[in-house]
């Protein structure tokens, strides 16, 4: 369409590469212009595609014959921890009710730098990770395949405007710098994480894979779905204060299809609107130390959980660390993910007579690969 002259988003071509980065770098006016042009081309009363069979054959392809690729070249990835319900649930599990939330949690968006190299697109299989695990009551760890492999239901956003080292983004500037949003699953090995996370936080347990949807929904498209988030108390520092609604009414569902089954069971339904810290606050906080941001950087919301048990965004919560396994279709039970299981995330915004979908975000768990070098180096190997 760009080559044919019907889709001009910027002064020079931006859609001829294998990612959206060049288009994103063209800036916000280009994003809006392209969105408007595509919408116009697909209207029933626009003859350009409707009446030109040859052009239509080049421009429109059946999804069944298309292999989707990652939409963006991601240089940096940061994952946050911004659902109060999720953070509280995890704290109750491991620290008790009195210390459920760490003292710093209500003052800033907590996050960690993840691995951009293992961000994969919807449908990519994910291999069960190997690592050090300390069994309960054991004196030391063993080297083994994770037995508590989990998903994390998240929304990710793509940075659309670069910032230089030392540049601080206000919440308003941060909001303006968001290109769009994707579904995100930050796969997590809970047993590896439990042994490694102190004192510096998650490392190998979160580096196996992060799956995103193949479609980026522009921030502009979500404007009608802005809502207020939870009341923030104590009041954030001035650099984190925001005016007006900064959360989004995105309805989310998680389904689990066990190996050998054609039936997926919906195990959670929740909403992005529950997030305590907004995407704009996350990006503003990320920049306040002078950290530079690049076009195409990915920031994850952190696990999205609501107040009800059916709204929890991880198996860690849904099964309370495996103590209460889920009942799936066909009499199957799951505490954590097993080899051959497929995890699917879907999301949408519901308008009056229309719906904005996010596509899918799925992955199937493959068995762990036991490398010869790892086997010989490990003091104790458990398969």
GROMACS .gro file of C-alpha atoms in nm:
model
  383
    1UNK     CA    1   0.000   0.000   0.000
    2UNK     CA    2   0.288   0.236   0.075
    3UNK     CA    3   0.457   0.155  -0.257
    4UNK     CA    4   0.127   0.203  -0.439
    5UNK     CA    5   0.093   0.553  -0.292
    6UNK     CA    6  -0.213   0.478  -0.079
    7UNK     CA    7  -0.042   0.475   0.263
    8UNK     CA    8   0.191   0.767   0.325
    9UNK     CA    9   0.263   0.807   0.695
   10UNK     CA   10   0.587   1.006   0.668
   11UNK     CA   11   0.804   1.191   0.415
   12UNK     CA   12   0.998   0.873   0.334
   13UNK     CA   13   0.891   0.504   0.330
   14UNK     CA   14   0.865   0.348   0.676
   15UNK     CA   15   0.699   0.010   0.612
   16UNK     CA   16   0.963  -0.167   0.403
   17UNK     CA   17   1.162  -0.314   0.694
   18UNK     CA   18   1.096  -0.621   0.906
   19UNK     CA   19   0.975  -0.427   1.210
   20UNK     CA   20   0.772  -0.122   1.307
   21UNK     CA   21   1.071   0.067   1.453
   22UNK     CA   22   1.121   0.297   1.155
   23UNK     CA   23   0.751   0.380   1.152
   24UNK     CA   24   0.747   0.439   1.529
   25UNK     CA   25   1.050   0.669   1.503
   26UNK     CA   26   0.859   0.886   1.252
   27UNK     CA   27   0.662   1.024   1.546
   28UNK     CA   28   0.311   1.062   1.677
   29UNK     CA   29   0.166   1.249   1.373
   30UNK     CA   30   0.278   0.960   1.151
   31UNK     CA   31   0.112   0.704   1.383
   32UNK     CA   32  -0.218   0.890   1.369
   33UNK     CA   33  -0.194   0.948   0.993
   34UNK     CA   34  -0.130   0.578   0.923
   35UNK     CA   35  -0.411   0.468   1.153
   36UNK     CA   36  -0.654   0.701   0.978
   37UNK     CA   37  -0.539   0.590   0.633
   38UNK     CA   38  -0.577   0.219   0.709
   39UNK     CA   39  -0.918   0.277   0.863
   40UNK     CA   40  -1.027   0.469   0.554
   41UNK     CA   41  -0.895   0.206   0.312
   42UNK     CA   42  -1.095  -0.066   0.488
   43UNK     CA   43  -1.425   0.123   0.482
   44UNK     CA   44  -1.707  -0.028   0.277
   45UNK     CA   45  -1.755   0.298   0.087
   46UNK     CA   46  -1.388   0.349  -0.012
   47UNK     CA   47  -1.333   0.212  -0.366
   48UNK     CA   48  -0.949   0.201  -0.358
   49UNK     CA   49  -0.925  -0.152  -0.218
   50UNK     CA   50  -1.286  -0.251  -0.267
   51UNK     CA   51  -1.282  -0.212  -0.646
   52UNK     CA   52  -0.917  -0.293  -0.731
   53UNK     CA   53  -0.885  -0.671  -0.727
   54UNK     CA   54  -0.512  -0.670  -0.810
   55UNK     CA   55  -0.427  -0.425  -0.531
   56UNK     CA   56  -0.652  -0.608  -0.288
   57UNK     CA   57  -0.476  -0.937  -0.367
   58UNK     CA   58  -0.141  -0.778  -0.279
   59UNK     CA   59  -0.257  -0.593   0.031
   60UNK     CA   60  -0.493  -0.835   0.206
   61UNK     CA   61  -0.373  -1.180   0.308
   62UNK     CA   62  -0.564  -1.457   0.490
   63UNK     CA   63  -0.435  -1.500   0.844
   64UNK     CA   64  -0.421  -1.876   0.785
   65UNK     CA   65  -0.128  -1.836   0.541
   66UNK     CA   66   0.061  -1.565   0.730
   67UNK     CA   67   0.348  -1.631   0.973
   68UNK     CA   68   0.351  -1.352   1.231
   69UNK     CA   69   0.684  -1.211   1.348
   70UNK     CA   70   0.772  -0.990   1.646
   71UNK     CA   71   0.625  -0.649   1.559
   72UNK     CA   72   0.912  -0.447   1.708
   73UNK     CA   73   1.288  -0.477   1.740
   74UNK     CA   74   1.321  -0.457   2.117
   75UNK     CA   75   1.647  -0.318   2.253
   76UNK     CA   76   1.550  -0.302   2.620
   77UNK     CA   77   1.291  -0.470   2.838
   78UNK     CA   78   1.178  -0.373   3.189
   79UNK     CA   79   0.918  -0.558   3.391
   80UNK     CA   80   0.723  -0.392   3.671
   81UNK     CA   81   0.535  -0.517   3.977
   82UNK     CA   82   0.241  -0.277   3.985
   83UNK     CA   83  -0.071  -0.470   4.088
   84UNK     CA   84  -0.140  -0.415   4.455
   85UNK     CA   85  -0.354  -0.730   4.470
   86UNK     CA   86  -0.078  -0.943   4.317
   87UNK     CA   87   0.197  -0.799   4.533
   88UNK     CA   88  -0.017  -0.844   4.844
   89UNK     CA   89  -0.104  -1.204   4.758
   90UNK     CA   90   0.261  -1.296   4.703
   91UNK     CA   91   0.361  -1.118   5.023
   92UNK     CA   92   0.097  -1.304   5.224
   93UNK     CA   93   0.225  -1.634   5.088
   94UNK     CA   94   0.588  -1.583   5.178
   95UNK     CA   95   0.599  -1.315   5.450
   96UNK     CA   96   0.261  -1.329   5.623
   97UNK     CA   97  -0.024  -1.079   5.648
   98UNK     CA   98   0.167  -0.824   5.858
   99UNK     CA   99   0.446  -0.787   5.600
  100UNK     CA  100   0.251  -0.853   5.281
  101UNK     CA  101   0.355  -0.528   5.109
  102UNK     CA  102   0.716  -0.417   5.131
  103UNK     CA  103   0.756  -0.062   5.273
  104UNK     CA  104   0.866   0.089   4.940
  105UNK     CA  105   0.585  -0.056   4.728
  106UNK     CA  106   0.331   0.224   4.784
  107UNK     CA  107   0.588   0.496   4.709
  108UNK     CA  108   0.713   0.398   4.361
  109UNK     CA  109   0.661   0.151   4.076
  110UNK     CA  110   0.890  -0.144   4.154
  111UNK     CA  111   1.060  -0.305   3.853
  112UNK     CA  112   1.363  -0.492   3.726
  113UNK     CA  113   1.552  -0.504   3.397
  114UNK     CA  114   1.466  -0.817   3.199
  115UNK     CA  115   1.610  -0.987   2.892
  116UNK     CA  116   1.504  -0.837   2.558
  117UNK     CA  117   1.681  -1.126   2.380
  118UNK     CA  118   1.416  -1.377   2.485
  119UNK     CA  119   1.105  -1.172   2.403
  120UNK     CA  120   0.913  -1.389   2.155
  121UNK     CA  121   0.592  -1.354   1.957
  122UNK     CA  122   0.255  -1.524   2.007
  123UNK     CA  123   0.264  -1.895   1.926
  124UNK     CA  124   0.635  -1.950   1.997
  125UNK     CA  125   0.693  -2.268   2.206
  126UNK     CA  126   0.868  -2.214   2.538
  127UNK     CA  127   1.117  -2.460   2.684
  128UNK     CA  128   1.094  -2.550   3.053
  129UNK     CA  129   1.394  -2.390   3.224
  130UNK     CA  130   1.672  -2.559   3.416
  131UNK     CA  131   1.827  -2.404   3.723
  132UNK     CA  132   1.919  -2.429   4.087
  133UNK     CA  133   1.630  -2.518   4.316
  134UNK     CA  134   1.637  -2.562   4.692
  135UNK     CA  135   1.384  -2.825   4.804
  136UNK     CA  136   1.202  -2.756   5.127
  137UNK     CA  137   1.400  -2.865   5.435
  138UNK     CA  138   1.708  -2.948   5.222
  139UNK     CA  139   2.050  -2.821   5.328
  140UNK     CA  140   2.140  -2.705   4.978
  141UNK     CA  141   2.011  -2.672   4.622
  142UNK     CA  142   1.985  -2.924   4.341
  143UNK     CA  143   2.023  -2.861   3.970
  144UNK     CA  144   1.694  -2.952   3.805
  145UNK     CA  145   1.417  -2.865   3.566
  146UNK     CA  146   1.165  -2.623   3.714
  147UNK     CA  147   0.861  -2.798   3.861
  148UNK     CA  148   0.678  -2.471   3.932
  149UNK     CA  149   0.669  -2.317   3.585
  150UNK     CA  150   0.411  -2.039   3.571
  151UNK     CA  151   0.262  -1.763   3.358
  152UNK     CA  152   0.216  -1.396   3.442
  153UNK     CA  153  -0.074  -1.209   3.284
  154UNK     CA  154   0.050  -0.865   3.182
  155UNK     CA  155   0.008  -0.577   2.941
  156UNK     CA  156   0.322  -0.440   2.780
  157UNK     CA  157   0.375  -0.104   2.614
  158UNK     CA  158   0.618   0.009   2.345
  159UNK     CA  159   0.819   0.329   2.388
  160UNK     CA  160   0.765   0.553   2.087
  161UNK     CA  161   0.990   0.849   2.161
  162UNK     CA  162   1.359   0.832   2.254
  163UNK     CA  163   1.493   1.021   2.553
  164UNK     CA  164   1.856   1.103   2.621
  165UNK     CA  165   2.061   1.026   2.931
  166UNK     CA  166   1.971   1.274   3.201
  167UNK     CA  167   1.633   1.361   3.051
  168UNK     CA  168   1.348   1.330   3.300
  169UNK     CA  169   1.002   1.254   3.168
  170UNK     CA  170   0.699   1.393   3.349
  171UNK     CA  171   0.392   1.171   3.366
  172UNK     CA  172   0.237   1.379   3.085
  173UNK     CA  173   0.548   1.346   2.864
  174UNK     CA  174   0.568   0.975   2.944
  175UNK     CA  175   0.207   0.925   2.841
  176UNK     CA  176   0.278   1.106   2.514
  177UNK     CA  177   0.580   0.883   2.451
  178UNK     CA  178   0.382   0.556   2.457
  179UNK     CA  179   0.336   0.416   2.104
  180UNK     CA  180   0.101   0.131   2.186
  181UNK     CA  181   0.016  -0.174   2.392
  182UNK     CA  182   0.055  -0.553   2.360
  183UNK     CA  183  -0.054  -0.856   2.557
  184UNK     CA  184   0.237  -1.001   2.753
  185UNK     CA  185   0.313  -1.324   2.936
  186UNK     CA  186   0.627  -1.313   3.150
  187UNK     CA  187   0.689  -1.686   3.203
  188UNK     CA  188   0.823  -1.751   3.553
  189UNK     CA  189   0.998  -2.044   3.723
  190UNK     CA  190   0.878  -1.999   4.079
  191UNK     CA  191   1.105  -2.261   4.238
  192UNK     CA  192   1.417  -2.118   4.071
  193UNK     CA  193   1.305  -1.768   4.172
  194UNK     CA  194   1.257  -1.863   4.538
  195UNK     CA  195   1.623  -1.964   4.569
  196UNK     CA  196   1.783  -1.688   4.360
  197UNK     CA  197   1.583  -1.371   4.424
  198UNK     CA  198   1.756  -1.248   4.739
  199UNK     CA  199   1.925  -1.002   4.755
  200UNK     CA  200   1.896  -0.870   4.396
  201UNK     CA  201   1.561  -1.003   4.274
  202UNK     CA  202   1.462  -1.237   3.988
  203UNK     CA  203   1.723  -1.338   3.733
  204UNK     CA  204   1.723  -1.676   3.557
  205UNK     CA  205   1.369  -1.750   3.673
  206UNK     CA  206   1.236  -1.471   3.448
  207UNK     CA  207   1.480  -1.492   3.155
  208UNK     CA  208   1.345  -1.806   2.987
  209UNK     CA  209   1.093  -1.624   2.769
  210UNK     CA  210   0.853  -1.332   2.756
  211UNK     CA  211   0.571  -1.374   2.503
  212UNK     CA  212   0.397  -1.076   2.344
  213UNK     CA  213   0.106  -1.053   2.102
  214UNK     CA  214   0.188  -0.995   1.736
  215UNK     CA  215  -0.032  -0.685   1.717
  216UNK     CA  216   0.039  -0.347   1.877
  217UNK     CA  217  -0.275  -0.150   1.963
  218UNK     CA  218  -0.198   0.220   1.934
  219UNK     CA  219  -0.241   0.431   2.247
  220UNK     CA  220  -0.460   0.661   2.038
  221UNK     CA  221  -0.706   0.376   1.979
  222UNK     CA  222  -0.743   0.328   2.356
  223UNK     CA  223  -0.829   0.689   2.438
  224UNK     CA  224  -1.206   0.616   2.470
  225UNK     CA  225  -1.127   0.347   2.729
  226UNK     CA  226  -0.932   0.556   2.978
  227UNK     CA  227  -1.048   0.510   3.338
  228UNK     CA  228  -0.936   0.612   3.684
  229UNK     CA  229  -0.708   0.372   3.864
  230UNK     CA  230  -0.713   0.292   4.237
  231UNK     CA  231  -0.672   0.580   4.481
  232UNK     CA  232  -0.303   0.619   4.563
  233UNK     CA  233  -0.227   0.662   4.932
  234UNK     CA  234   0.020   0.793   5.039
  235UNK     CA  235   0.015   1.065   4.778
  236UNK     CA  236   0.295   1.005   4.525
  237UNK     CA  237   0.594   1.236   4.498
  238UNK     CA  238   0.529   1.528   4.259
  239UNK     CA  239   0.713   1.361   3.967
  240UNK     CA  240   0.465   1.069   3.985
  241UNK     CA  241   0.143   1.266   4.024
  242UNK     CA  242  -0.102   1.241   3.736
  243UNK     CA  243  -0.411   1.433   3.635
  244UNK     CA  244  -0.715   1.261   3.496
  245UNK     CA  245  -0.764   0.894   3.411
  246UNK     CA  246  -0.443   0.708   3.324
  247UNK     CA  247  -0.559   0.346   3.342
  248UNK     CA  248  -0.741   0.156   3.066
  249UNK     CA  249  -1.051  -0.063   3.066
  250UNK     CA  250  -0.894  -0.365   2.895
  251UNK     CA  251  -1.072  -0.692   2.967
  252UNK     CA  252  -0.839  -0.988   2.996
  253UNK     CA  253  -0.886  -1.364   2.992
  254UNK     CA  254  -0.647  -1.655   3.050
  255UNK     CA  255  -0.713  -2.007   2.925
  256UNK     CA  256  -0.514  -2.325   2.986
  257UNK     CA  257  -0.523  -2.618   2.743
  258UNK     CA  258  -0.358  -2.925   2.896
  259UNK     CA  259  -0.143  -3.152   2.681
  260UNK     CA  260  -0.336  -3.394   2.465
  261UNK     CA  261  -0.660  -3.198   2.494
  262UNK     CA  262  -0.849  -2.989   2.238
  263UNK     CA  263  -1.037  -2.809   2.516
  264UNK     CA  264  -0.907  -2.494   2.685
  265UNK     CA  265  -1.043  -2.394   3.025
  266UNK     CA  266  -1.071  -2.027   3.114
  267UNK     CA  267  -0.890  -1.996   3.447
  268UNK     CA  268  -0.894  -1.618   3.502
  269UNK     CA  269  -1.080  -1.304   3.395
  270UNK     CA  270  -0.956  -0.965   3.508
  271UNK     CA  271  -0.902  -0.606   3.394
  272UNK     CA  272  -0.601  -0.384   3.330
  273UNK     CA  273  -0.785  -0.107   3.514
  274UNK     CA  274  -0.694  -0.263   3.851
  275UNK     CA  275  -0.328  -0.160   3.821
  276UNK     CA  276  -0.213   0.063   4.108
  277UNK     CA  277   0.071   0.227   3.913
  278UNK     CA  278  -0.015   0.339   3.559
  279UNK     CA  279   0.199   0.288   3.248
  280UNK     CA  280   0.277   0.660   3.238
  281UNK     CA  281   0.394   0.653   3.600
  282UNK     CA  282   0.612   0.353   3.526
  283UNK     CA  283   0.786   0.527   3.237
  284UNK     CA  284   0.822   0.853   3.431
  285UNK     CA  285   0.979   0.667   3.724
  286UNK     CA  286   1.210   0.476   3.489
  287UNK     CA  287   1.346   0.805   3.355
  288UNK     CA  288   1.386   0.992   3.683
  289UNK     CA  289   1.736   0.856   3.746
  290UNK     CA  290   1.845   0.979   3.401
  291UNK     CA  291   1.797   0.644   3.225
  292UNK     CA  292   1.779   0.685   2.846
  293UNK     CA  293   1.487   0.524   2.662
  294UNK     CA  294   1.491   0.408   2.301
  295UNK     CA  295   1.227   0.364   2.035
  296UNK     CA  296   1.100   0.006   2.060
  297UNK     CA  297   1.182  -0.047   2.429
  298UNK     CA  298   0.928  -0.274   2.600
  299UNK     CA  299   0.789  -0.215   2.949
  300UNK     CA  300   0.573  -0.478   3.117
  301UNK     CA  301   0.298  -0.387   3.362
  302UNK     CA  302   0.369  -0.670   3.602
  303UNK     CA  303   0.116  -0.940   3.685
  304UNK     CA  304  -0.241  -0.810   3.665
  305UNK     CA  305  -0.461  -0.941   3.946
  306UNK     CA  306  -0.798  -0.823   4.070
  307UNK     CA  307  -0.955  -0.849   4.416
  308UNK     CA  308  -1.143  -1.175   4.347
  309UNK     CA  309  -0.979  -1.518   4.327
  310UNK     CA  310  -1.108  -1.563   3.971
  311UNK     CA  311  -0.918  -1.245   3.877
  312UNK     CA  312  -0.569  -1.360   3.979
  313UNK     CA  313  -0.309  -1.335   3.702
  314UNK     CA  314  -0.079  -1.629   3.784
  315UNK     CA  315  -0.096  -1.993   3.888
  316UNK     CA  316   0.107  -1.899   4.194
  317UNK     CA  317  -0.202  -1.712   4.316
  318UNK     CA  318  -0.476  -1.921   4.154
  319UNK     CA  319  -0.345  -2.239   4.322
  320UNK     CA  320  -0.191  -2.063   4.622
  321UNK     CA  321   0.158  -2.190   4.541
  322UNK     CA  322   0.027  -2.530   4.435
  323UNK     CA  323  -0.171  -2.604   4.752
  324UNK     CA  324  -0.509  -2.575   4.574
  325UNK     CA  325  -0.477  -2.720   4.220
  326UNK     CA  326  -0.716  -2.597   3.952
  327UNK     CA  327  -0.981  -2.829   3.810
  328UNK     CA  328  -0.974  -2.818   3.430
  329UNK     CA  329  -1.198  -2.983   3.171
  330UNK     CA  330  -1.185  -3.360   3.139
  331UNK     CA  331  -1.102  -3.413   3.504
  332UNK     CA  332  -0.749  -3.273   3.466
  333UNK     CA  333  -0.589  -3.082   3.754
  334UNK     CA  334  -0.301  -2.836   3.744
  335UNK     CA  335  -0.096  -2.673   4.017
  336UNK     CA  336   0.164  -2.539   3.773
  337UNK     CA  337   0.228  -2.579   3.400
  338UNK     CA  338   0.326  -2.922   3.271
  339UNK     CA  339   0.502  -3.017   2.948
  340UNK     CA  340   0.267  -2.997   2.652
  341UNK     CA  341   0.032  -2.745   2.819
  342UNK     CA  342  -0.067  -2.439   2.618
  343UNK     CA  343  -0.133  -2.108   2.791
  344UNK     CA  344  -0.346  -1.851   2.605
  345UNK     CA  345  -0.408  -1.484   2.688
  346UNK     CA  346  -0.672  -1.272   2.515
  347UNK     CA  347  -0.775  -0.912   2.568
  348UNK     CA  348  -1.017  -0.657   2.430
  349UNK     CA  349  -1.182  -0.320   2.488
  350UNK     CA  350  -1.560  -0.316   2.444
  351UNK     CA  351  -1.713  -0.003   2.296
  352UNK     CA  352  -2.072   0.078   2.199
  353UNK     CA  353  -2.123  -0.153   1.904
  354UNK     CA  354  -1.755  -0.220   1.840
  355UNK     CA  355  -1.464  -0.404   1.997
  356UNK     CA  356  -1.088  -0.346   1.988
  357UNK     CA  357  -0.906  -0.680   2.007
  358UNK     CA  358  -0.543  -0.744   2.096
  359UNK     CA  359  -0.507  -1.074   1.911
  360UNK     CA  360  -0.360  -1.366   2.102
  361UNK     CA  361  -0.062  -1.430   2.328
  362UNK     CA  362  -0.001  -1.803   2.356
  363UNK     CA  363   0.278  -2.052   2.406
  364UNK     CA  364   0.318  -2.426   2.456
  365UNK     CA  365   0.556  -2.564   2.718
  366UNK     CA  366   0.827  -2.794   2.583
  367UNK     CA  367   1.033  -3.034   2.797
  368UNK     CA  368   1.359  -2.909   2.945
  369UNK     CA  369   1.670  -2.980   2.740
  370UNK     CA  370   1.939  -3.139   2.954
  371UNK     CA  371   2.268  -3.019   2.806
  372UNK     CA  372   2.570  -3.246   2.847
  373UNK     CA  373   2.778  -2.961   2.983
  374UNK     CA  374   2.515  -2.877   3.241
  375UNK     CA  375   2.484  -3.243   3.340
  376UNK     CA  376   2.855  -3.283   3.399
  377UNK     CA  377   2.881  -2.956   3.592
  378UNK     CA  378   2.583  -3.013   3.820
  379UNK     CA  379   2.648  -3.162   4.165
  380UNK     CA  380   2.296  -3.311   4.163
  381UNK     CA  381   2.067  -3.353   3.865
  382UNK     CA  382   1.696  -3.421   3.890
  383UNK     CA  383   1.489  -3.482   3.575
   0.00000   0.00000   0.00000
